Short mmCIF file of C-alpha atoms in Angstrom, two decimals:
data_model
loop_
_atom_site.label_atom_id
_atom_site.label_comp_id
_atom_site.label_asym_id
_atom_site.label_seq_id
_atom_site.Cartn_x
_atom_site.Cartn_y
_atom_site.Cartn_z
CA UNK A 1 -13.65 -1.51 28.43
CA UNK A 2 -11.50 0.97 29.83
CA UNK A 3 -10.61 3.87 27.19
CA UNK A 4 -7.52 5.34 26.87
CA UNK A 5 -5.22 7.60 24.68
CA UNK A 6 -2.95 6.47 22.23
CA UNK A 7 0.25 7.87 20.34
CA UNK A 8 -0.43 9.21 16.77
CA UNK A 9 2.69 9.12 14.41
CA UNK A 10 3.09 10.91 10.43
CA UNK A 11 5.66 8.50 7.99
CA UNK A 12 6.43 10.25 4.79
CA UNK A 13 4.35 9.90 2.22
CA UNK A 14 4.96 7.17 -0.19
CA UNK A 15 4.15 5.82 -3.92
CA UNK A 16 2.66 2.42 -3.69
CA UNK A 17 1.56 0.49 -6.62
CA UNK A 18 0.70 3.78 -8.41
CA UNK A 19 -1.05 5.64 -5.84
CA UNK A 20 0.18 8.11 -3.54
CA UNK A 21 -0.20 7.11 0.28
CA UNK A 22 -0.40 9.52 3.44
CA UNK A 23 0.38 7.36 6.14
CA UNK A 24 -0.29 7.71 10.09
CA UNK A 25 0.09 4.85 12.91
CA UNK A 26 -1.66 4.99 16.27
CA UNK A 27 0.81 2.12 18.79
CA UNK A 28 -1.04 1.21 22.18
CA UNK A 29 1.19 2.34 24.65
CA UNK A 30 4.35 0.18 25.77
CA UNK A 31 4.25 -1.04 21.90
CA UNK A 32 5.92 -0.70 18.96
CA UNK A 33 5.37 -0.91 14.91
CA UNK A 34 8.87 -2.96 13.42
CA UNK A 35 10.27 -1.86 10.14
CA UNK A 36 9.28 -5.95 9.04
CA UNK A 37 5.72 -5.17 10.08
CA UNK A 38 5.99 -1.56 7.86
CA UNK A 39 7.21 -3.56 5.11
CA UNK A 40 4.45 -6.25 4.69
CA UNK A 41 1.93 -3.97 5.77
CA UNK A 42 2.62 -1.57 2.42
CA UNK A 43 3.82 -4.71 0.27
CA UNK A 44 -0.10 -5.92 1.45
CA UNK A 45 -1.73 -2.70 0.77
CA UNK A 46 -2.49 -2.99 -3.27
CA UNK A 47 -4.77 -5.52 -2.35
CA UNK A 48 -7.20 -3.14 -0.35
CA UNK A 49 -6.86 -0.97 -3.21
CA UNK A 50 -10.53 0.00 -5.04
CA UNK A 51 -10.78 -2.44 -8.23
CA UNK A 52 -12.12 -0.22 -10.00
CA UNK A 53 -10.75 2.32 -12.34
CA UNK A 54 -11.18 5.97 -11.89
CA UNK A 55 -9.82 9.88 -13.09
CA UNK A 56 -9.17 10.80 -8.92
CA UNK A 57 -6.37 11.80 -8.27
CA UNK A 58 -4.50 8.52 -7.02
CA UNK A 59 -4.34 9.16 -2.90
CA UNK A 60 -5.01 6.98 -0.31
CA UNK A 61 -4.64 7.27 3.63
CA UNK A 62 -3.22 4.65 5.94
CA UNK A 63 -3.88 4.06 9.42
CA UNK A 64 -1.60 1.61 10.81
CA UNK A 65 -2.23 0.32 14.49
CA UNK A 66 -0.78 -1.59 16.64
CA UNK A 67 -2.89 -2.90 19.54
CA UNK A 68 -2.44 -5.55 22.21
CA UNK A 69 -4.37 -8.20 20.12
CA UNK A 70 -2.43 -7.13 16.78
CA UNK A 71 -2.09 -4.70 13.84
CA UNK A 72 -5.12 -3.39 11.47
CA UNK A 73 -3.98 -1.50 8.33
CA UNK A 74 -7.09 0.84 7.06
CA UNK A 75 -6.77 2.08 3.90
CA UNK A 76 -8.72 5.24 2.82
CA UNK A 77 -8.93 5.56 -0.68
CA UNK A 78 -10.08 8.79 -2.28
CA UNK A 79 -12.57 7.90 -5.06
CA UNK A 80 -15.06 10.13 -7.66
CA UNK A 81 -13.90 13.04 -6.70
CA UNK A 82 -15.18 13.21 -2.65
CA UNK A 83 -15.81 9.50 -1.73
CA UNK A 84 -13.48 7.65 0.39
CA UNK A 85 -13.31 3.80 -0.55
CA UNK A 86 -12.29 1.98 2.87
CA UNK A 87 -10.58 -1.52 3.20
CA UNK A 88 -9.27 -2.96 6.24
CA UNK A 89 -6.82 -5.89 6.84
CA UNK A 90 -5.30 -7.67 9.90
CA UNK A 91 -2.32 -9.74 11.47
CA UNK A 92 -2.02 -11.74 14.27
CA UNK A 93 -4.48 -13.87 16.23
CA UNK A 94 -7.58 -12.54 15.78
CA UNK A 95 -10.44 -15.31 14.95
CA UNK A 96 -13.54 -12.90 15.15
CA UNK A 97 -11.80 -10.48 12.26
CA UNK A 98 -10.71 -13.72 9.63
CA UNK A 99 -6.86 -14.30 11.28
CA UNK A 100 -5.53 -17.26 12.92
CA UNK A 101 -2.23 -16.60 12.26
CA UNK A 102 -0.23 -15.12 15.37
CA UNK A 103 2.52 -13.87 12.45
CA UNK A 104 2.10 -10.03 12.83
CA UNK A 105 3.45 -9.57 9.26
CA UNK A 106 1.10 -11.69 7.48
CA UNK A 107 -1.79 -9.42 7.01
CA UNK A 108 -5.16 -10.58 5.41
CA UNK A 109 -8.47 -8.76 4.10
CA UNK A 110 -11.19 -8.49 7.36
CA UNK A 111 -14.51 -9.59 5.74
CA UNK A 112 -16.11 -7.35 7.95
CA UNK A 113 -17.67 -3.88 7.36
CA UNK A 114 -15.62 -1.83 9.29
CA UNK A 115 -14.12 1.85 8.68
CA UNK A 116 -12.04 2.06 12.03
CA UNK A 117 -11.74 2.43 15.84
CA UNK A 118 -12.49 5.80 17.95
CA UNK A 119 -7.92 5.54 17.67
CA UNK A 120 -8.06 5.38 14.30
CA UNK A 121 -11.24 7.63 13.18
CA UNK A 122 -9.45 11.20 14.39
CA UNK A 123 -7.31 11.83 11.03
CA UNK A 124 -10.40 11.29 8.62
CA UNK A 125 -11.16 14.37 10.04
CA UNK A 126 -8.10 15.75 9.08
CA UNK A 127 -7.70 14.10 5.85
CA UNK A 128 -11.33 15.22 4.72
CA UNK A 129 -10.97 19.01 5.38
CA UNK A 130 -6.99 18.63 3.69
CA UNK A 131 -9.13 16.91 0.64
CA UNK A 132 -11.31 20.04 0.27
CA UNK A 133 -8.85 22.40 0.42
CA UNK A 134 -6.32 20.94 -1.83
CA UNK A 135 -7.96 19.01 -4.35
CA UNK A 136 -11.75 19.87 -4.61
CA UNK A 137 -11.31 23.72 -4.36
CA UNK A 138 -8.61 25.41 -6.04
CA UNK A 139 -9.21 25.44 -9.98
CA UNK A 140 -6.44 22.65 -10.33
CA UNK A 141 -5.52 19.92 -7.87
CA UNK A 142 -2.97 20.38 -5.88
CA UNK A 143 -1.84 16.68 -4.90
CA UNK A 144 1.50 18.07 -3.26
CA UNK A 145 -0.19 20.45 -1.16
CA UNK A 146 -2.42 17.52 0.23
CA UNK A 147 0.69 15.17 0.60
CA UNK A 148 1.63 17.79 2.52
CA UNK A 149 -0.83 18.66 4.73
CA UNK A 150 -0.93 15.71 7.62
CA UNK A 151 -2.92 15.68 11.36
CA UNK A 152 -0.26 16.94 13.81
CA UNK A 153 1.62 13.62 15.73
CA UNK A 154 0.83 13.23 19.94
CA UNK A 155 -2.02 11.84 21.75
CA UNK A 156 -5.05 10.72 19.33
CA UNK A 157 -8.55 9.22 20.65
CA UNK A 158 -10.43 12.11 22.02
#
């Protein structure tokens, strides 16, 4: 398999079923992610939410990717304090992950344990050190400052 670098976008943050969502998308070049595919991505995304209650403050990170075989949202969800609670789901064809439908907006949980791809991996890094900074240093959490504070948008893989 033949590696190569894809494009890294920032959205603006958004309030989703309570919790407050950074969001990046990584396209495979030549691609694009439709407003439609957006839309049922973050109407899907409560449903990778933790089911569990807890006093974190409510963030969660998105990567959303669009690849030649389909899209993968991966939701990070900060959780006690300094754990991230992952989900993934999927659209399109993609028997080996749990989807058979070709449908690029009809996303569904992936059954497997996965956390991401070496495209989708680089703004944990990011998102981690933002974490510390903003919410598990200062005195108070500051929950602005770490909406705030997103991985810069070009190339992303290396």
């Amino acid at each position: 398999m033949a590696f190569y670098e894809k494009q890294l976008a920032v959205r603006q943050p958004l309030v989703v079923a309570g919790r407050h969502v950074k969001r990046y998308e990584v396209v495979t070049p030549g691609l694009v992610i439709t407003d439609e595919i957006r839309e049922a991505a973050y109407a899907f995304l409560p449903t990778i939410y933790p089911d569990f209650e807890d006093p974190t403050p409510p963030a969660t990170v998105t990567v959303l990717h669009r690849s030649a075989a389909g899209m993968y949202l991966n939701a990070y969800n900060w959780v006690w304090d300094n754990v991230l609670h992952c989900r993934t789901a999927v659209s399109g064809d993609q028997p080996f992950l749990g989807s058979t439908d070709p449908d690029l907006t009809r996303f569904s949980v992936i059954p497997k344990d996965l956390i991401g791809c070496v495209w989708e991996l680089p703004p944990l890094d990011h998102e981690r050190r933002a974490w510390v900074r903003h919410v598990l240093e200062p005195g108070e959490p500051d929950l602005d400052g770490y909406l705030a504070d997103v991985m810069a948008e070009g190339l992303v893989g290396r």
